[in-house]
Coordinates of C-alpha atoms in Angstrom, one line a residue:
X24 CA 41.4 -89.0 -10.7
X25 CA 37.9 -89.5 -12.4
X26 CA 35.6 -86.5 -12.9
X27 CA 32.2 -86.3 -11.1
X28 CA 29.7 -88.2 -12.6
X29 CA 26.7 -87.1 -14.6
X30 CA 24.6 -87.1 -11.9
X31 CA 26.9 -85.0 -9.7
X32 CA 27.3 -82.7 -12.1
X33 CA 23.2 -82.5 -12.2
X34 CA 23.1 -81.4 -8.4
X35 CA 25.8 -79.1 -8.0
X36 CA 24.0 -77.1 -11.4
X37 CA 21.1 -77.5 -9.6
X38 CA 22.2 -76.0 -6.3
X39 CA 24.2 -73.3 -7.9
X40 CA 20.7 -72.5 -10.2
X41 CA 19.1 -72.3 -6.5
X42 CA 21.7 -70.3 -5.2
X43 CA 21.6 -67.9 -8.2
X44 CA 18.0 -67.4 -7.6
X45 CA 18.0 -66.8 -4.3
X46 CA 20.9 -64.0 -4.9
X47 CA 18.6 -62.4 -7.4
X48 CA 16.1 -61.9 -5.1
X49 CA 18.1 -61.2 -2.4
X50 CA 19.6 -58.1 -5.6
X51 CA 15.8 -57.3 -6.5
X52 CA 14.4 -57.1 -2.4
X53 CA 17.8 -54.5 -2.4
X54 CA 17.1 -52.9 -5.6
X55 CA 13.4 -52.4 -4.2
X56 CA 14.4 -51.6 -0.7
X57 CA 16.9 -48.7 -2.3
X58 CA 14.0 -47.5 -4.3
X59 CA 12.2 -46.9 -1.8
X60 CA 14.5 -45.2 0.2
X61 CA 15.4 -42.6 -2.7
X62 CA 11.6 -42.0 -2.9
X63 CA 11.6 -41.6 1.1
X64 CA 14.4 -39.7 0.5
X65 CA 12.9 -37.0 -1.6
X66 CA 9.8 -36.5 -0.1
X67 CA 11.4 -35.6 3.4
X68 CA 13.9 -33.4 1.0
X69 CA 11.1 -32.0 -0.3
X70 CA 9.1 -31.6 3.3
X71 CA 12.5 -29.9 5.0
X72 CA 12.7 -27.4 1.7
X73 CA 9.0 -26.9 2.3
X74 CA 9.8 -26.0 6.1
X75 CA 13.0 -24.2 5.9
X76 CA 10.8 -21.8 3.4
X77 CA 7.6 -21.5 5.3
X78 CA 10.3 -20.6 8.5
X79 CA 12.6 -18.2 6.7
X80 CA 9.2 -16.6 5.7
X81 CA 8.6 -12.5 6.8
X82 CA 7.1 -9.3 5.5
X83 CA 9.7 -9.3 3.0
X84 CA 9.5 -12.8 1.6
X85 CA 5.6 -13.0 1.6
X86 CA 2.3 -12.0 1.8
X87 CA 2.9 -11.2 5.7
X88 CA 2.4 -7.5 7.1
X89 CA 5.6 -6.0 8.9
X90 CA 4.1 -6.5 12.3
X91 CA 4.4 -10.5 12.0
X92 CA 7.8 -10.1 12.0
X93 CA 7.8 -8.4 15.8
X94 CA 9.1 -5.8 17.0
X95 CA 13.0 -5.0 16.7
X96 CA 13.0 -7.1 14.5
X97 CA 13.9 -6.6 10.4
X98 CA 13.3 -8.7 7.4
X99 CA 16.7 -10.9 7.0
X100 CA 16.7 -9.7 3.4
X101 CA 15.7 -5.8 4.1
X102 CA 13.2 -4.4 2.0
X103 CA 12.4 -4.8 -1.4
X104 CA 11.7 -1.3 -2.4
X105 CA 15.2 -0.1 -4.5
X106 CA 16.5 3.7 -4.5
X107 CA 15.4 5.7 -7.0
X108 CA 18.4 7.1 -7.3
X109 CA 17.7 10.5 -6.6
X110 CA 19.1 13.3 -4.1
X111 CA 17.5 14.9 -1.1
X112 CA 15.3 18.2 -2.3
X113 CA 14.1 19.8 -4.6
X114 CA 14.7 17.9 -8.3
X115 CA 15.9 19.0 -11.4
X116 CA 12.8 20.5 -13.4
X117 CA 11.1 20.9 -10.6
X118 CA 10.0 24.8 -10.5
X119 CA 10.0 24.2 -6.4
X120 CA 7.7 26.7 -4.0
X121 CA 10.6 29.3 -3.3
X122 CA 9.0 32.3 -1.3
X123 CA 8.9 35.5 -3.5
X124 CA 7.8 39.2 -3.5
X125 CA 4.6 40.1 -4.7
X126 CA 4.3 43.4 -6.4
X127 CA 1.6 45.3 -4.5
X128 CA 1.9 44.1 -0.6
X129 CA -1.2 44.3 1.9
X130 CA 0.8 46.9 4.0
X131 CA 3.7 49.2 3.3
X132 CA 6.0 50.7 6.1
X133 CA 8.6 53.3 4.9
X134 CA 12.0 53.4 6.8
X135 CA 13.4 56.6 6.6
X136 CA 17.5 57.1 5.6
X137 CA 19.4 58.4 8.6
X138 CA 19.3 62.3 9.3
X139 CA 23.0 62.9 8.5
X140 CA 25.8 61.2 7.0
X141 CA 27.2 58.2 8.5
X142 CA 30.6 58.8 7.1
X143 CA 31.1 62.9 7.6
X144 CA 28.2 63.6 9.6
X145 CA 26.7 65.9 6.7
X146 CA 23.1 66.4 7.0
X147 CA 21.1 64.0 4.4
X148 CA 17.4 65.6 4.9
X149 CA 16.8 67.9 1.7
X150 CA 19.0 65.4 -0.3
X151 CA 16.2 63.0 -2.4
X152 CA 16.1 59.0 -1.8
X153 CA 18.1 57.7 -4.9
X154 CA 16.9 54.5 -4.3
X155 CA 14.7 51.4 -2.1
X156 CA 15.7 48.4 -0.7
X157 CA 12.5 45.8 -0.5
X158 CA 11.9 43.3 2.1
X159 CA 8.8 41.6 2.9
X160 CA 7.7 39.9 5.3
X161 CA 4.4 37.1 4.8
X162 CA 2.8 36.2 8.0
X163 CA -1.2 35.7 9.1
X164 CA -3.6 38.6 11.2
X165 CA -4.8 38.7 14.6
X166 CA -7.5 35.6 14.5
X167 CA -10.7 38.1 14.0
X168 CA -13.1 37.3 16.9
X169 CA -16.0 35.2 16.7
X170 CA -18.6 36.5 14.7
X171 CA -22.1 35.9 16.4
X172 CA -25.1 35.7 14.0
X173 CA -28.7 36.0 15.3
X174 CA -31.8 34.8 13.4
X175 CA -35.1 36.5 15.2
X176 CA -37.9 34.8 14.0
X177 CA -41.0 36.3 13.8
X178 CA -44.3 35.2 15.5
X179 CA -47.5 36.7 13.8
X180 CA -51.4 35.6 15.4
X181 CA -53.8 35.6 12.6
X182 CA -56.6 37.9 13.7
X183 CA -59.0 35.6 12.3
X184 CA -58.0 32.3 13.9
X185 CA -55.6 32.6 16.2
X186 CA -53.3 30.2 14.4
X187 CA -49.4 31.7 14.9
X188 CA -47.7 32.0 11.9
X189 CA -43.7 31.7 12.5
X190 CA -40.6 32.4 10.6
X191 CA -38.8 29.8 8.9
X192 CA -35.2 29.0 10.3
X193 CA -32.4 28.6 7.3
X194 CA -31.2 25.2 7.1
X195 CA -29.3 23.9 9.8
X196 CA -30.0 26.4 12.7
X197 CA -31.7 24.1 14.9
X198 CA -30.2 25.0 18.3
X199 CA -30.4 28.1 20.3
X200 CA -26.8 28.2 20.6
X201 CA -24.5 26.3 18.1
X202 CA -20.9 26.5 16.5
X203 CA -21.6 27.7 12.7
X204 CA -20.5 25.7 9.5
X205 CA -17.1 27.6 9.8
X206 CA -15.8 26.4 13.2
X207 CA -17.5 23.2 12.8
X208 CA -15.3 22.5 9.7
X209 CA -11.8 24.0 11.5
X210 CA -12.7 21.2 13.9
X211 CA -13.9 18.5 12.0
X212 CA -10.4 18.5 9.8
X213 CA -8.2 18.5 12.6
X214 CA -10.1 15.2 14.4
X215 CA -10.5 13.7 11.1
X216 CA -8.7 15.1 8.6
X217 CA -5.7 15.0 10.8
X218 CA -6.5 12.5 13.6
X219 CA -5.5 14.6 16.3
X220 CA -6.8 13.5 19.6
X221 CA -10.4 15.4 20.5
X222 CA -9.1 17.5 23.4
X223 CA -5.8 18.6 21.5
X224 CA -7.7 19.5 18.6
X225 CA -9.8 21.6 20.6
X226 CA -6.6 23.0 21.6
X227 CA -5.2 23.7 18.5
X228 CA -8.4 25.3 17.3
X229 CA -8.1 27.6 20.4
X230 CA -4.7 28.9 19.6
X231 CA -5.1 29.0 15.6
X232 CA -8.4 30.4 14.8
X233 CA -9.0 32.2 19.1
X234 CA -12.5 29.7 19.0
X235 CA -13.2 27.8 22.1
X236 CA -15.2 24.5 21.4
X237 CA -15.7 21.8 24.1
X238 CA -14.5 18.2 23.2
X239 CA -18.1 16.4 23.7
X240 CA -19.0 19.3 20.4
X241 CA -15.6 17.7 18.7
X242 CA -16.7 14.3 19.4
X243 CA -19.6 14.6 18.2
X244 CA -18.3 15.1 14.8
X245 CA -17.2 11.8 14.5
X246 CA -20.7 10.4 13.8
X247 CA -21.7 13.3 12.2
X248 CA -19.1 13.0 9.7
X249 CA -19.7 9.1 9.5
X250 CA -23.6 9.0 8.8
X251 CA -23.2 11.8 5.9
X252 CA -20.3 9.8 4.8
X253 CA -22.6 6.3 4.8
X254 CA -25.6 8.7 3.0
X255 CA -24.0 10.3 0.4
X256 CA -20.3 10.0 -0.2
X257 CA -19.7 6.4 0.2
X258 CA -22.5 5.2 -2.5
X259 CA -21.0 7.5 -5.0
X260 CA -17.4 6.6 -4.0
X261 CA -18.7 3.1 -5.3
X262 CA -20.4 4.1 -8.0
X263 CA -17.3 5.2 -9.1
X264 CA -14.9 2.0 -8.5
X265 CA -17.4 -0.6 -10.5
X266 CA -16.5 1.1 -13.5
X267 CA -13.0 1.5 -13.0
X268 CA -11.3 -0.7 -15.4
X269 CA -9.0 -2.0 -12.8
X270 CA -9.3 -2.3 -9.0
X271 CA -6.7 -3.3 -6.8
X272 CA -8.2 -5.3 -3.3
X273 CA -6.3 -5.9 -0.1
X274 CA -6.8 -7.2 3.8
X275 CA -5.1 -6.8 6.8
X276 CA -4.8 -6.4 10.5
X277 CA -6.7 -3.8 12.4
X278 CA -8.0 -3.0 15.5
X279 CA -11.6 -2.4 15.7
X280 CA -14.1 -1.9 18.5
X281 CA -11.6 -3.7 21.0
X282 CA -11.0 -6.3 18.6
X283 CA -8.8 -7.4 16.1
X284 CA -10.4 -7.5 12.8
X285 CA -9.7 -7.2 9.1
X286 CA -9.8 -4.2 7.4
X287 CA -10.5 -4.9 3.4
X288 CA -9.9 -2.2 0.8
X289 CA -10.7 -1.5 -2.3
X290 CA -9.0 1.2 -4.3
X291 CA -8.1 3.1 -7.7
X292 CA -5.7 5.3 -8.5
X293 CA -7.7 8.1 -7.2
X294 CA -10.3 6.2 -5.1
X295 CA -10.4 3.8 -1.6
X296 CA -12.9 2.5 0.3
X297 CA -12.5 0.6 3.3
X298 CA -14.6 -1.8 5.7
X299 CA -13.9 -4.1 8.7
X300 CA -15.0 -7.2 9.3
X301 CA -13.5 -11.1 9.3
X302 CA -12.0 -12.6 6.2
X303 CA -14.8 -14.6 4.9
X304 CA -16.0 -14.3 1.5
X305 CA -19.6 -13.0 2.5
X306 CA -17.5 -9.9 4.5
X307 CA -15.1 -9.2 1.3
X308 CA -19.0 -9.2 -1.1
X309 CA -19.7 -7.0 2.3
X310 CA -17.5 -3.8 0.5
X311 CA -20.1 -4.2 -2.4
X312 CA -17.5 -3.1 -5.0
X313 CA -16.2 -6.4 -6.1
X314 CA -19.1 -8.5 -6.5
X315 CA -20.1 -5.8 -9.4
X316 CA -16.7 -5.3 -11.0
X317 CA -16.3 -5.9 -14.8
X318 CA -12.3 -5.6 -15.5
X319 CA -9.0 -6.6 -13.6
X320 CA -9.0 -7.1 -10.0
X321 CA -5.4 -7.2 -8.6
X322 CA -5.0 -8.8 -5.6
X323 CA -2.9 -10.7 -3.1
X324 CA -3.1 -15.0 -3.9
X325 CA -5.5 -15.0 -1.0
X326 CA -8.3 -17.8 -1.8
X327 CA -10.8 -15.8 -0.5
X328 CA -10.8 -13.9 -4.0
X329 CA -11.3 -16.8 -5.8
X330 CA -15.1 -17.2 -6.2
X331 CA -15.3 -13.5 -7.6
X332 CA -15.6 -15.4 -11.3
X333 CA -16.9 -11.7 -13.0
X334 CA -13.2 -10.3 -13.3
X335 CA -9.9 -11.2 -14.7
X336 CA -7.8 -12.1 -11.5
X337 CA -4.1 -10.2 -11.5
X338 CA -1.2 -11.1 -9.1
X339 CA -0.4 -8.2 -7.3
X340 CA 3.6 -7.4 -8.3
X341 CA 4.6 -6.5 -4.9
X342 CA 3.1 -10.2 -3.4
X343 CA 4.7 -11.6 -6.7
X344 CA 8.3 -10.4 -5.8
X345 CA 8.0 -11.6 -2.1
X346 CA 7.3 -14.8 -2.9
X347 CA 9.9 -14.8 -5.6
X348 CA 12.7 -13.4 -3.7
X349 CA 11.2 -16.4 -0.9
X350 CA 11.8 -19.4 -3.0
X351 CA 15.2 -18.2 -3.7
X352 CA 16.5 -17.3 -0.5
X353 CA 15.4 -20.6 0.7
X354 CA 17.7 -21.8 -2.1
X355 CA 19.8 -19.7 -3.7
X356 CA 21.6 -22.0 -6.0
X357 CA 19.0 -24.4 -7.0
X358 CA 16.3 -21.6 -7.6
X359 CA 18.0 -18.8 -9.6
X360 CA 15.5 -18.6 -12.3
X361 CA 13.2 -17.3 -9.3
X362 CA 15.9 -14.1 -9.1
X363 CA 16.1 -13.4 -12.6
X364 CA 12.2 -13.4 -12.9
X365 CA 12.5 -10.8 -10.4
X366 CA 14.6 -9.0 -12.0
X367 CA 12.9 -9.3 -15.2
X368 CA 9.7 -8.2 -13.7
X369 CA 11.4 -4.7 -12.0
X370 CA 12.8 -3.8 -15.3
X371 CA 9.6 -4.2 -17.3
X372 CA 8.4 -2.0 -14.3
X373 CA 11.3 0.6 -14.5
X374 CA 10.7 0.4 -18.2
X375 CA 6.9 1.2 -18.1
X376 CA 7.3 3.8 -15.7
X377 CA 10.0 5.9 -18.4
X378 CA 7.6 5.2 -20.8
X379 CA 4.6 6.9 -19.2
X380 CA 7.0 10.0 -17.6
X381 CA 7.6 10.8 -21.2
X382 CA 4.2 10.6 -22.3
X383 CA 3.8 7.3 -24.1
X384 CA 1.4 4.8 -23.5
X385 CA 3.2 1.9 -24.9
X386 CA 7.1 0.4 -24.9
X387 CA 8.7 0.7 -28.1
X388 CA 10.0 -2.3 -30.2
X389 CA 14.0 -2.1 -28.5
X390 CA 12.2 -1.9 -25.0
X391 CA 10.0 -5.0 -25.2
X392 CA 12.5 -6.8 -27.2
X393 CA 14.9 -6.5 -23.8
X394 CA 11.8 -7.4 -21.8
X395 CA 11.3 -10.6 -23.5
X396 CA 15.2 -11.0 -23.3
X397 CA 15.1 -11.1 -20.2
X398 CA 11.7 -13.3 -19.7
X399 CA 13.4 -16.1 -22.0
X400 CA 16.3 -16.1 -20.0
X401 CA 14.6 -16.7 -17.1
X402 CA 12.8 -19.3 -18.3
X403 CA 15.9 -21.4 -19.4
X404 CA 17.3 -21.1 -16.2
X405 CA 14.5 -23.3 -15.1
X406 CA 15.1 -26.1 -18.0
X407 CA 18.7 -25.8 -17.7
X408 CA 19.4 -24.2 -21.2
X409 CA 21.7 -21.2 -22.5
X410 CA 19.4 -18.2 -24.1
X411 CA 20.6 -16.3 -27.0

């Protein structure tokens, strides 16, 4: 049977070329079409990872205050604070505020030995004492009563003039009738040294110190206390954070004047100062402590921060580890370098606070050799390698 001709032959290539063609587009609009789903793929991968964290976000696992998370309610991973390890009470070293006897009391009362024998009934009062038993008893007097003070002025006419010449108060008796520095300081710490309500203070001053004040006079206190606060303490409170060499800043939640506002802080070691206000950057230059600072500010990764360009900006550590232990919780397996920066970070910590208990300002070589240990270790968990 004779093969196709040359021209056949010519066709058939040419369909099957056309064939071939089409099926390689047909493979390319695939290839394309598969592309595209992968990349479709990974951003909605990316959008549910996104989701499941900002969800499985609380006070533990962010920036969040404790009251976000409502109430009954506790963070899914507890808290983040560790034991220290120690047990109830007083601790070892610790010389502790045991009551003791003091050698010459306020008040002594003799107790005389029984008039006879309470064994043989033999009479016991020429016979000497061969020896004292002490016990002592610490407790507060009778409140003294009030003490009432009266300055008399006195009113002179000149002969000559008539002009009446008068006798100068001392400095702060401007009232016929008013509670002396004393009392007024009693009161004043229990309203706002202690916060106690203004009619149980007045209470409390009543029974402790036998002084009845009313509660508009406790009241009252409050802006008392505030205005010489605003005159005199607050500006050197101030003073003395600009020239701290580091200042840590926060905001949160508060209730003010029937609102709810934001109450910004910032504090030292040994130092806070508050305000209220909204959450704007004009209200945190408000404080007047930040705009003037010089060193490290620490603070939360709030933006509002950001356009304070006269410090170095610090990440707060507790913020740090809450969004540390957030990224791995939302995936535990595919975000374990976040947990062993974590841990990395509390045992720099733990390390630093040794250091300073025994009076050293700085690690020595073995310590910050297992710090950076640790760091690199972390860091290959992200890039998949094996540390040394």
């Amino acid at each position: 049977m004779p093969g196709p001709s040359d021209e056949e032959f010519a066709v058939e290539l040419a369909v099957l070329r056309v064939e071939l063609a089409a099926a390689r587009e047909r493979e390319a609009a695939k290839d394309e079409r598969i592309d595209g789903l992968l990349v479709q793929v990974g951003e909605l991968t990316a959008q549910v990872q996104a989701l499941v964290l900002r969800l499985s976000k609380d006070s533990s696992t962010s920036s969040k205050p404790p009251s976000s998370d409502g109430p009954g309610r506790r963070p899914k991973g507890g808290s983040s604070r560790t034991r220290s390890g120690r047990k109830p009470g007083k601790q070892p070293g610790d010389p502790g505020t045991t009551l003791r006897q003091v050698e010459v009391p306020d008040h002594r009362i003799t107790i005389p030995a029984p008039v006879s024998c309470p064994g043989c009934a033999a009479p016991l009062a020429e016979v000497p004492v061969a020896a004292v038993r002490r016990r002592q008893v610490f407790d507060l007097p009778e409140p003294a009563p009030v003490e009432v003070t009266e300055y008399a002025a006195e009113i002179k006419p000149c002969p000559g003039c008539g002009t009446k010449a008068v006798g100068v108060f001392p400095a702060g008796v401007v009232s016929p009738a008013q509670y002396g520095p004393e009392v007024t300081a009693k009161v004043a710490d229990a309203v706002l040294g202690h916060h106690i309500p203004v009619h149980r203070s007045t209470l409390l001053v009543m029974e402790l110190c036998a002084v009845s004040v009313s509660t508009g006079f406790a009241a009252s206190l409050r802006g008392r206390a505030a205005r010489l606060l605003e005159e005199t303490f607050l500006p050197a409170v101030r003073a003395l954070i600009v020239t701290a060499p580091v200042v840590h800043a926060d905001e949160t939640f508060t209730r003010t004047a029937g609102a709810t506002r934001y109450l910004h802080v910032a504090a030292t070691e040994h130092l806070t100062l508050m305000h209220t206000g909204d959450r704007s950057a004009a209200t945190i230059d408000a404080g007047d402590v930040l705009p003037h600072l010089s060193g490290v500010l620490v603070r939360d990764g709030y933006a509002g921060y950001t356009h304070l360009d006269n410090v170095v900006h610090a990440w707060c550590g507790a913020h740090l580890l809450r969004d540390l232990r957030g990224i791995h919780e939302a995936d535990p397996e595919g975000q374990l370098w976040a947990r062993a920066m974590a841990d990395t970070l509390l045992e720099a910590n733990r390390l630093a606070h040794t250091a300073r208990r025994a009076g050293r300002d700085a690690l020595n070589t073995d310590e910050l050799a297992t710090v950076q240990r640790l760091y690199t270790g972390g860091r290959c968990h992200v890039v998949g390698c094996v540390s040394a």
